[in-house]
PDB file of C-alpha atoms and ligand atoms in Angstrom:
ATOM      1  CA  MET A   1     134.548 307.450 244.031  1.00 79.00           C
ATOM      2  CA  ARG A   2     133.603 307.029 247.686  1.00 94.00           C
ATOM      3  CA  ARG A   3     135.944 308.517 250.275  1.00 95.00           C
ATOM      4  CA  LYS A   4     137.112 306.212 253.028  1.00 97.00           C
ATOM      5  CA  LEU A   5     136.019 306.926 256.600  1.00 98.00           C
ATOM      6  CA  ILE A   6     137.892 305.658 259.638  1.00 98.00           C
ATOM      7  CA  ALA A   7     135.718 306.152 262.715  1.00 98.00           C
ATOM      8  CA  GLY A   8     136.746 305.309 266.259  1.00 98.00           C
ATOM      9  CA  ASN A   9     134.190 303.942 268.694  1.00 98.00           C
ATOM     10  CA  TRP A  10     135.641 304.494 272.144  1.00 98.00           C
ATOM     11  CA  LYS A  11     132.676 302.727 273.793  1.00 98.00           C
ATOM     12  CA  MET A  12     132.625 303.281 277.582  1.00 98.00           C
ATOM     13  CA  ASN A  13     136.339 303.993 277.835  1.00 98.00           C
ATOM     14  CA  ALA A  14     138.265 307.201 278.607  1.00 96.00           C
ATOM     15  CA  SER A  15     138.849 309.788 281.268  1.00 98.00           C
ATOM     16  CA  LYS A  16     139.594 313.496 280.911  1.00 98.00           C
ATOM     17  CA  VAL A  17     143.307 312.748 281.117  1.00 98.00           C
ATOM     18  CA  GLN A  18     143.084 309.943 278.556  1.00 97.00           C
ATOM     19  CA  CYS A  19     141.011 312.069 276.173  1.00 97.00           C
ATOM     20  CA  GLU A  20     143.605 314.784 276.245  1.00 97.00           C
ATOM     21  CA  ALA A  21     146.486 312.375 275.640  1.00 97.00           C
ATOM     22  CA  LEU A  22     144.724 310.438 272.889  1.00 98.00           C
ATOM     23  CA  ILE A  23     143.467 313.466 270.969  1.00 98.00           C
ATOM     24  CA  SER A  24     146.788 315.245 271.144  1.00 97.00           C
ATOM     25  CA  ALA A  25     148.606 312.108 269.943  1.00 97.00           C
ATOM     26  CA  LEU A  26     146.131 311.787 267.057  1.00 97.00           C
ATOM     27  CA  LEU A  27     146.522 315.421 266.082  1.00 95.00           C
ATOM     28  CA  GLN A  28     150.309 315.155 266.060  1.00 94.00           C
ATOM     29  CA  ASN A  29     150.347 312.075 263.855  1.00 91.00           C
ATOM     30  CA  ILE A  30     147.332 312.502 261.612  1.00 88.00           C
ATOM     31  CA  PRO A  31     148.186 311.341 258.069  1.00 79.00           C
ATOM     32  CA  HIS A  32     148.479 314.283 255.700  1.00 75.00           C
ATOM     33  CA  SER A  33     147.728 312.349 252.541  1.00 65.00           C
ATOM     34  CA  GLY A  34     144.116 313.491 252.776  1.00 65.00           C
ATOM     35  CA  GLY A  35     142.991 310.020 251.718  1.00 74.00           C
ATOM     36  CA  ALA A  36     140.567 309.107 254.458  1.00 91.00           C
ATOM     37  CA  ASP A  37     138.191 311.028 256.668  1.00 95.00           C
ATOM     38  CA  MET A  38     138.622 310.398 260.387  1.00 97.00           C
ATOM     39  CA  ALA A  39     136.181 310.621 263.266  1.00 98.00           C
ATOM     40  CA  VAL A  40     136.006 309.675 266.933  1.00 98.00           C
ATOM     41  CA  CYS A  41     132.748 308.652 268.618  1.00 98.00           C
ATOM     42  CA  VAL A  42     133.283 309.457 272.286  1.00 98.00           C
ATOM     43  CA  PRO A  43     131.228 308.992 275.474  1.00 98.00           C
ATOM     44  CA  TYR A  44     128.782 311.858 276.116  1.00 98.00           C
ATOM     45  CA  PRO A  45     130.613 313.432 279.083  1.00 98.00           C
ATOM     46  CA  TYR A  46     133.695 314.034 276.940  1.00 98.00           C
ATOM     47  CA  LEU A  47     131.968 315.659 273.978  1.00 98.00           C
ATOM     48  CA  ALA A  48     132.736 319.191 275.135  1.00 98.00           C
ATOM     49  CA  GLN A  49     136.366 318.431 275.865  1.00 98.00           C
ATOM     50  CA  VAL A  50     136.953 316.633 272.572  1.00 98.00           C
ATOM     51  CA  GLU A  51     134.966 319.258 270.658  1.00 98.00           C
ATOM     52  CA  SER A  52     137.315 321.907 271.905  1.00 98.00           C
ATOM     53  CA  ALA A  53     140.440 319.773 271.365  1.00 97.00           C
ATOM     54  CA  LEU A  54     139.389 319.109 267.754  1.00 97.00           C
ATOM     55  CA  ARG A  55     138.604 322.733 266.944  1.00 94.00           C
ATOM     56  CA  ASP A  56     140.257 323.513 263.574  1.00 90.00           C
ATOM     57  CA  ALA A  57     141.212 319.834 263.157  1.00 94.00           C
ATOM     58  CA  THR A  58     140.066 317.601 260.329  1.00 94.00           C
ATOM     59  CA  ILE A  59     139.107 314.769 262.685  1.00 96.00           C
ATOM     60  CA  ARG A  60     135.351 314.914 263.196  1.00 98.00           C
ATOM     61  CA  LEU A  61     133.384 314.264 266.338  1.00 98.00           C
ATOM     62  CA  GLY A  62     130.671 311.683 266.861  1.00 98.00           C
ATOM     63  CA  ALA A  63     128.568 310.098 269.598  1.00 98.00           C
ATOM     64  CA  GLN A  64     127.666 306.472 270.218  1.00 98.00           C
ATOM     65  CA  ASP A  65     123.908 306.673 270.582  1.00 98.00           C
ATOM     66  CA  VAL A  66     121.033 309.162 270.399  1.00 98.00           C
ATOM     67  CA  SER A  67     117.523 309.332 271.770  1.00 98.00           C
ATOM     68  CA  GLU A  68     114.687 308.662 269.356  1.00 98.00           C
ATOM     69  CA  HIS A  69     112.938 311.672 270.936  1.00 98.00           C
ATOM     70  CA  ASP A  70     113.749 315.315 270.264  1.00 98.00           C
ATOM     71  CA  LYS A  71     113.209 316.722 273.762  1.00 97.00           C
ATOM     72  CA  GLY A  72     111.249 316.399 276.979  1.00 98.00           C
ATOM     73  CA  ALA A  73     110.737 314.056 279.910  1.00 98.00           C
ATOM     74  CA  TYR A  74     113.146 311.257 278.978  1.00 98.00           C
ATOM     75  CA  THR A  75     115.478 311.083 281.966  1.00 98.00           C
ATOM     76  CA  GLY A  76     118.978 310.022 281.058  1.00 98.00           C
ATOM     77  CA  GLU A  77     118.543 310.437 277.324  1.00 98.00           C
ATOM     78  CA  VAL A  78     120.509 312.708 274.981  1.00 98.00           C
ATOM     79  CA  SER A  79     118.912 314.243 271.900  1.00 98.00           C
ATOM     80  CA  GLY A  80     120.275 314.720 268.421  1.00 98.00           C
ATOM     81  CA  ALA A  81     120.054 318.494 268.832  1.00 98.00           C
ATOM     82  CA  MET A  82     122.250 318.252 271.935  1.00 98.00           C
ATOM     83  CA  LEU A  83     124.835 316.271 269.982  1.00 98.00           C
ATOM     84  CA  ALA A  84     124.703 318.803 267.160  1.00 98.00           C
ATOM     85  CA  ASP A  85     125.169 321.537 269.787  1.00 98.00           C
ATOM     86  CA  PHE A  86     128.564 319.966 270.584  1.00 98.00           C
ATOM     87  CA  SER A  87     129.531 319.890 266.891  1.00 98.00           C
ATOM     88  CA  CYS A  88     128.948 316.180 266.437  1.00 98.00           C
ATOM     89  CA  LYS A  89     128.858 315.201 262.807  1.00 98.00           C
ATOM     90  CA  TYR A  90     128.224 311.485 263.290  1.00 98.00           C
ATOM     91  CA  VAL A  91     126.236 309.296 265.637  1.00 99.00           C
ATOM     92  CA  ILE A  92     126.290 305.509 265.824  1.00 98.00           C
ATOM     93  CA  VAL A  93     122.826 303.933 265.825  1.00 98.00           C
ATOM     94  CA  GLY A  94     121.973 300.288 266.301  1.00 98.00           C
ATOM     95  CA  HIS A  95     125.333 299.112 267.578  1.00 98.00           C
ATOM     96  CA  SER A  96     125.015 295.433 268.485  1.00 98.00           C
ATOM     97  CA  GLU A  97     125.822 296.250 272.125  1.00 98.00           C
ATOM     98  CA  ARG A  98     122.821 298.607 272.223  1.00 98.00           C
ATOM     99  CA  ARG A  99     120.664 296.040 270.462  1.00 97.00           C
ATOM    100  CA  SER A 100     121.619 293.145 272.736  1.00 96.00           C
ATOM    101  CA  TYR A 101     122.197 294.787 276.158  1.00 97.00           C
ATOM    102  CA  TYR A 102     119.746 297.705 276.033  1.00 97.00           C
ATOM    103  CA  GLY A 103     116.947 296.272 273.975  1.00 97.00           C
ATOM    104  CA  ASP A 104     117.234 298.588 270.993  1.00 98.00           C
ATOM    105  CA  SER A 105     114.836 296.838 268.644  1.00 97.00           C
ATOM    106  CA  ASP A 106     114.953 297.192 264.883  1.00 96.00           C
ATOM    107  CA  GLU A 107     112.117 299.702 265.236  1.00 96.00           C
ATOM    108  CA  VAL A 108     113.890 301.790 267.880  1.00 97.00           C
ATOM    109  CA  VAL A 109     117.003 301.791 265.712  1.00 98.00           C
ATOM    110  CA  ALA A 110     114.935 303.156 262.820  1.00 97.00           C
ATOM    111  CA  LEU A 111     113.501 305.886 265.095  1.00 98.00           C
ATOM    112  CA  LYS A 112     116.985 306.798 266.323  1.00 98.00           C
ATOM    113  CA  PHE A 113     118.158 306.935 262.722  1.00 98.00           C
ATOM    114  CA  LEU A 114     115.385 309.417 261.940  1.00 98.00           C
ATOM    115  CA  ALA A 115     116.130 311.452 265.075  1.00 98.00           C
ATOM    116  CA  ALA A 116     119.756 311.747 263.981  1.00 98.00           C
ATOM    117  CA  LYS A 117     118.706 312.914 260.528  1.00 98.00           C
ATOM    118  CA  ARG A 118     116.286 315.493 261.986  1.00 98.00           C
ATOM    119  CA  ALA A 119     119.187 316.958 263.942  1.00 98.00           C
ATOM    120  CA  GLY A 120     121.391 317.134 260.850  1.00 98.00           C
ATOM    121  CA  LEU A 121     123.687 314.350 262.066  1.00 98.00           C
ATOM    122  CA  ILE A 122     125.052 311.532 259.923  1.00 98.00           C
ATOM    123  CA  PRO A 123     123.854 308.226 261.375  1.00 98.00           C
ATOM    124  CA  ILE A 124     126.319 305.335 261.288  1.00 98.00           C
ATOM    125  CA  LEU A 125     123.812 302.483 261.080  1.00 98.00           C
ATOM    126  CA  CYS A 126     125.256 299.232 262.426  1.00 98.00           C
ATOM    127  CA  LEU A 127     124.133 295.876 261.058  1.00 98.00           C
ATOM    128  CA  GLY A 128     125.485 292.421 261.713  1.00 98.00           C
ATOM    129  CA  GLU A 129     124.795 288.805 262.490  1.00 97.00           C
ATOM    130  CA  THR A 130     125.717 286.720 265.518  1.00 96.00           C
ATOM    131  CA  LEU A 131     127.960 283.667 265.275  1.00 95.00           C
ATOM    132  CA  GLU A 132     124.947 281.410 265.658  1.00 95.00           C
ATOM    133  CA  GLU A 133     123.211 283.191 262.783  1.00 96.00           C
ATOM    134  CA  ARG A 134     126.293 282.925 260.565  1.00 95.00           C
ATOM    135  CA  GLU A 135     126.610 279.234 261.314  1.00 94.00           C
ATOM    136  CA  ARG A 136     122.932 278.729 260.488  1.00 96.00           C
ATOM    137  CA  GLY A 137     123.594 280.383 257.131  1.00 97.00           C
ATOM    138  CA  VAL A 138     121.153 283.259 257.708  1.00 98.00           C
ATOM    139  CA  THR A 139     123.598 286.180 257.614  1.00 98.00           C
ATOM    140  CA  ARG A 140     121.924 287.759 254.593  1.00 98.00           C
ATOM    141  CA  ASP A 141     118.444 287.346 256.093  1.00 98.00           C
ATOM    142  CA  ILE A 142     119.574 289.152 259.237  1.00 98.00           C
ATOM    143  CA  LEU A 143     121.180 292.009 257.318  1.00 98.00           C
ATOM    144  CA  LYS A 144     118.080 292.326 255.144  1.00 98.00           C
ATOM    145  CA  ARG A 145     115.768 292.312 258.191  1.00 97.00           C
ATOM    146  CA  GLN A 146     117.812 294.987 259.960  1.00 97.00           C
ATOM    147  CA  LEU A 147     117.956 297.158 256.847  1.00 97.00           C
ATOM    148  CA  ASP A 148     114.307 296.642 255.920  1.00 97.00           C
ATOM    149  CA  ALA A 149     113.280 297.742 259.423  1.00 96.00           C
ATOM    150  CA  VAL A 150     114.935 301.079 258.750  1.00 97.00           C
ATOM    151  CA  PHE A 151     113.282 301.361 255.340  1.00 98.00           C
ATOM    152  CA  ASP A 152     109.888 300.667 256.924  1.00 97.00           C
ATOM    153  CA  ARG A 153     110.171 304.176 258.364  1.00 96.00           C
ATOM    154  CA  VAL A 154     112.854 305.937 256.365  1.00 96.00           C
ATOM    155  CA  SER A 155     112.541 306.800 252.688  1.00 96.00           C
ATOM    156  CA  ILE A 156     115.548 306.310 250.435  1.00 97.00           C
ATOM    157  CA  ALA A 157     115.731 310.102 250.068  1.00 96.00           C
ATOM    158  CA  GLU A 158     115.978 310.436 253.861  1.00 95.00           C
ATOM    159  CA  PHE A 159     118.511 307.605 253.966  1.00 98.00           C
ATOM    160  CA  ALA A 160     120.868 309.300 251.490  1.00 98.00           C
ATOM    161  CA  GLY A 161     124.027 310.552 253.161  1.00 98.00           C
ATOM    162  CA  ALA A 162     123.935 308.024 255.991  1.00 98.00           C
ATOM    163  CA  VAL A 163     126.799 305.641 256.694  1.00 98.00           C
ATOM    164  CA  VAL A 164     126.327 301.892 257.192  1.00 98.00           C
ATOM    165  CA  ALA A 165     128.647 299.751 259.315  1.00 98.00           C
ATOM    166  CA  TYR A 166     128.708 296.005 258.842  1.00 98.00           C
ATOM    167  CA  GLU A 167     129.755 294.631 262.213  1.00 98.00           C
ATOM    168  CA  PRO A 168     129.534 290.855 262.582  1.00 97.00           C
ATOM    169  CA  VAL A 169     128.771 290.435 266.294  1.00 96.00           C
ATOM    170  CA  TRP A 170     131.185 287.514 266.591  1.00 95.00           C
ATOM    171  CA  ALA A 171     134.047 289.735 265.446  1.00 95.00           C
ATOM    172  CA  ILE A 172     133.449 292.635 267.851  1.00 93.00           C
ATOM    173  CA  GLY A 173     136.086 292.848 270.547  1.00 90.00           C
ATOM    174  CA  THR A 174     136.937 289.172 270.097  1.00 91.00           C
ATOM    175  CA  GLY A 175     140.129 289.509 268.073  1.00 88.00           C
ATOM    176  CA  LYS A 176     138.353 287.382 265.458  1.00 88.00           C
ATOM    177  CA  THR A 177     138.077 289.387 262.249  1.00 90.00           C
ATOM    178  CA  ALA A 178     135.881 288.512 259.291  1.00 92.00           C
ATOM    179  CA  THR A 179     138.041 287.446 256.365  1.00 96.00           C
ATOM    180  CA  PRO A 180     138.220 290.016 253.580  1.00 97.00           C
ATOM    181  CA  GLU A 181     136.031 287.672 251.490  1.00 97.00           C
ATOM    182  CA  GLN A 182     133.384 287.302 254.224  1.00 97.00           C
ATOM    183  CA  ALA A 183     133.313 291.052 254.786  1.00 98.00           C
ATOM    184  CA  GLN A 184     133.256 291.922 251.074  1.00 98.00           C
ATOM    185  CA  ASP A 185     130.425 289.457 250.527  1.00 98.00           C
ATOM    186  CA  ALA A 186     128.296 291.069 253.266  1.00 98.00           C
ATOM    187  CA  HIS A 187     129.134 294.585 252.087  1.00 98.00           C
ATOM    188  CA  ALA A 188     128.231 293.754 248.490  1.00 98.00           C
ATOM    189  CA  PHE A 189     124.949 292.279 249.709  1.00 98.00           C
ATOM    190  CA  ILE A 190     124.134 295.440 251.680  1.00 98.00           C
ATOM    191  CA  ARG A 191     124.949 297.582 248.654  1.00 98.00           C
ATOM    192  CA  ASP A 192     122.756 295.369 246.456  1.00 98.00           C
ATOM    193  CA  GLN A 193     119.887 295.912 248.891  1.00 98.00           C
ATOM    194  CA  LEU A 194     120.396 299.678 248.655  1.00 98.00           C
ATOM    195  CA  ARG A 195     120.554 299.431 244.859  1.00 98.00           C
ATOM    196  CA  LEU A 196     117.033 297.996 244.850  1.00 97.00           C
ATOM    197  CA  LYS A 197     115.941 301.408 246.206  1.00 97.00           C
ATOM    198  CA  SER A 198     118.326 303.727 244.375  1.00 98.00           C
ATOM    199  CA  ALA A 199     121.411 303.085 242.264  1.00 98.00           C
ATOM    200  CA  THR A 200     122.758 306.517 243.151  1.00 98.00           C
ATOM    201  CA  VAL A 201     122.363 306.074 246.895  1.00 98.00           C
ATOM    202  CA  ALA A 202     123.884 302.582 246.650  1.00 98.00           C
ATOM    203  CA  ALA A 203     126.886 303.948 244.793  1.00 98.00           C
ATOM    204  CA  GLU A 204     127.394 306.828 247.219  1.00 98.00           C
ATOM    205  CA  THR A 205     126.805 305.173 250.611  1.00 98.00           C
ATOM    206  CA  GLN A 206     129.929 304.503 252.647  1.00 98.00           C
ATOM    207  CA  ILE A 207     129.792 300.994 254.116  1.00 98.00           C
ATOM    208  CA  LEU A 208     132.300 300.538 256.945  1.00 98.00           C
ATOM    209  CA  TYR A 209     133.557 297.274 258.355  1.00 98.00           C
ATOM    210  CA  GLY A 210     133.756 296.867 262.137  1.00 97.00           C
ATOM    211  CA  GLY A 211     134.945 293.965 264.250  1.00 96.00           C
ATOM    212  CA  SER A 212     138.536 293.631 265.443  1.00 95.00           C
ATOM    213  CA  MET A 213     139.906 295.796 262.654  1.00 96.00           C
ATOM    214  CA  LYS A 214     143.480 296.616 263.525  1.00 95.00           C
ATOM    215  CA  ALA A 215     146.655 297.878 261.913  1.00 95.00           C
ATOM    216  CA  SER A 216     147.691 294.367 260.857  1.00 96.00           C
ATOM    217  CA  ASN A 217     144.481 293.490 258.997  1.00 96.00           C
ATOM    218  CA  ALA A 218     143.181 296.915 257.932  1.00 97.00           C
ATOM    219  CA  ARG A 219     144.771 297.006 254.514  1.00 96.00           C
ATOM    220  CA  GLU A 220     143.436 293.656 253.251  1.00 97.00           C
ATOM    221  CA  LEU A 221     139.939 294.666 254.346  1.00 97.00           C
ATOM    222  CA  LEU A 222     140.124 298.218 253.052  1.00 97.00           C
ATOM    223  CA  VAL A 223     141.171 297.207 249.528  1.00 97.00           C
ATOM    224  CA  GLN A 224     137.908 295.314 249.042  1.00 98.00           C
ATOM    225  CA  PRO A 225     135.738 297.165 246.528  1.00 98.00           C
ATOM    226  CA  ASP A 226     132.734 297.575 248.849  1.00 98.00           C
ATOM    227  CA  ILE A 227     134.593 298.307 252.096  1.00 98.00           C
ATOM    228  CA  ASP A 228     134.704 302.069 252.476  1.00 98.00           C
ATOM    229  CA  GLY A 229     136.358 302.338 255.857  1.00 98.00           C
ATOM    230  CA  GLY A 230     136.199 301.021 259.370  1.00 98.00           C
ATOM    231  CA  LEU A 231     134.371 301.444 262.655  1.00 98.00           C
ATOM    232  CA  ILE A 232     137.136 300.735 265.100  1.00 98.00           C
ATOM    233  CA  GLY A 233     136.651 299.863 268.762  1.00 98.00           C
ATOM    234  CA  GLY A 234     139.673 298.609 270.695  1.00 97.00           C
ATOM    235  CA  ALA A 235     142.288 299.837 268.242  1.00 97.00           C
ATOM    236  CA  SER A 236     140.870 303.371 268.285  1.00 98.00           C
ATOM    237  CA  LEU A 237     141.986 303.770 271.904  1.00 98.00           C
ATOM    238  CA  ILE A 238     145.639 303.467 270.927  1.00 97.00           C
ATOM    239  CA  ALA A 239     146.741 306.481 268.899  1.00 96.00           C
ATOM    240  CA  ASP A 240     149.447 304.640 266.930  1.00 96.00           C
ATOM    241  CA  ASP A 241     147.056 301.847 265.958  1.00 97.00           C
ATOM    242  CA  PHE A 242     144.263 304.189 264.938  1.00 97.00           C
ATOM    243  CA  ILE A 243     146.677 306.298 262.886  1.00 96.00           C
ATOM    244  CA  ALA A 244     148.087 303.159 261.243  1.00 95.00           C
ATOM    245  CA  ILE A 245     144.578 302.127 260.173  1.00 96.00           C
ATOM    246  CA  ALA A 246     143.868 305.616 258.809  1.00 95.00           C
ATOM    247  CA  THR A 247     147.166 305.499 256.955  1.00 93.00           C
ATOM    248  CA  ALA A 248     146.259 302.121 255.459  1.00 92.00           C
ATOM    249  CA  ALA A 249     143.004 303.673 254.239  1.00 92.00           C
TER     250      ALA A 249
HETATM  251  P1  PGA B 301     136.273 296.297 267.980  1.00 91.65           P
HETATM  252  O1  PGA B 301     134.861 297.036 268.072  1.00 91.65           O
HETATM  253  O2  PGA B 301     137.078 297.001 266.929  1.00 91.65           O
HETATM  254  O3  PGA B 301     136.878 296.421 269.350  1.00 91.65           O
HETATM  255  O4  PGA B 301     135.998 294.890 267.595  1.00 91.65           O
HETATM  256  C1  PGA B 301     134.204 297.512 266.936  1.00 91.65           C
HETATM  257  C2  PGA B 301     132.867 298.098 267.329  1.00 91.65           C
HETATM  258  O5  PGA B 301     132.181 297.518 268.176  1.00 91.65           O
HETATM  259  O6  PGA B 301     132.454 299.160 266.806  1.00 91.65           O
END
């Protein structure tokens, strides 16, 4: 039985004051059922602050990107070891905003995935099609291409333990959520692709849904058999909403 994971992706939002308010509101209202794991992926400058605020808490810390390199002359980059140094457990790799605005190619995403693994972090590998690709009927081809690019460099043994997030680009930050059927279909396809490599890894990999998940639609998505949690952008910035999603999980 896979545990559910509800991970917040704060993107480039927050200030020291907001971090303090949000984390303390989360800690006061965290569901005690023990049903779902929770994590927040915060901007780099706030890692230290959130690390210390989450000390002894069950909410885990994550980052939103990682360098494909381990150290050296890469101005502006942040390594996996640095993230691990701040007690990060998770790191998002291949978010569609990185892919489309910062040129993270499928190959770079695979290298970042490996860098995360080398540092002992759990990569949250994002996959997803654009609206144009969905309308052309090539959603599965896109998901397969993005996944295959990782498996060009990463063995299934190295992949084990990673998290996948299916994030249809047209649903991110648009208020337009995939229907539970659309999401389940994509998740089942991703799991089938993993099963071609290893039945065990396929059965154990958490596949999160991301794209305008909110309190009002979380439950219908999270009851789908292959949806193991959510990667939450906008709604993770509002403590009540994020808690409501975790409660639904
Ligand atoms: P959203 O973002 O929940 O605001 O749509 C999700 C994401 O981009 O991870």
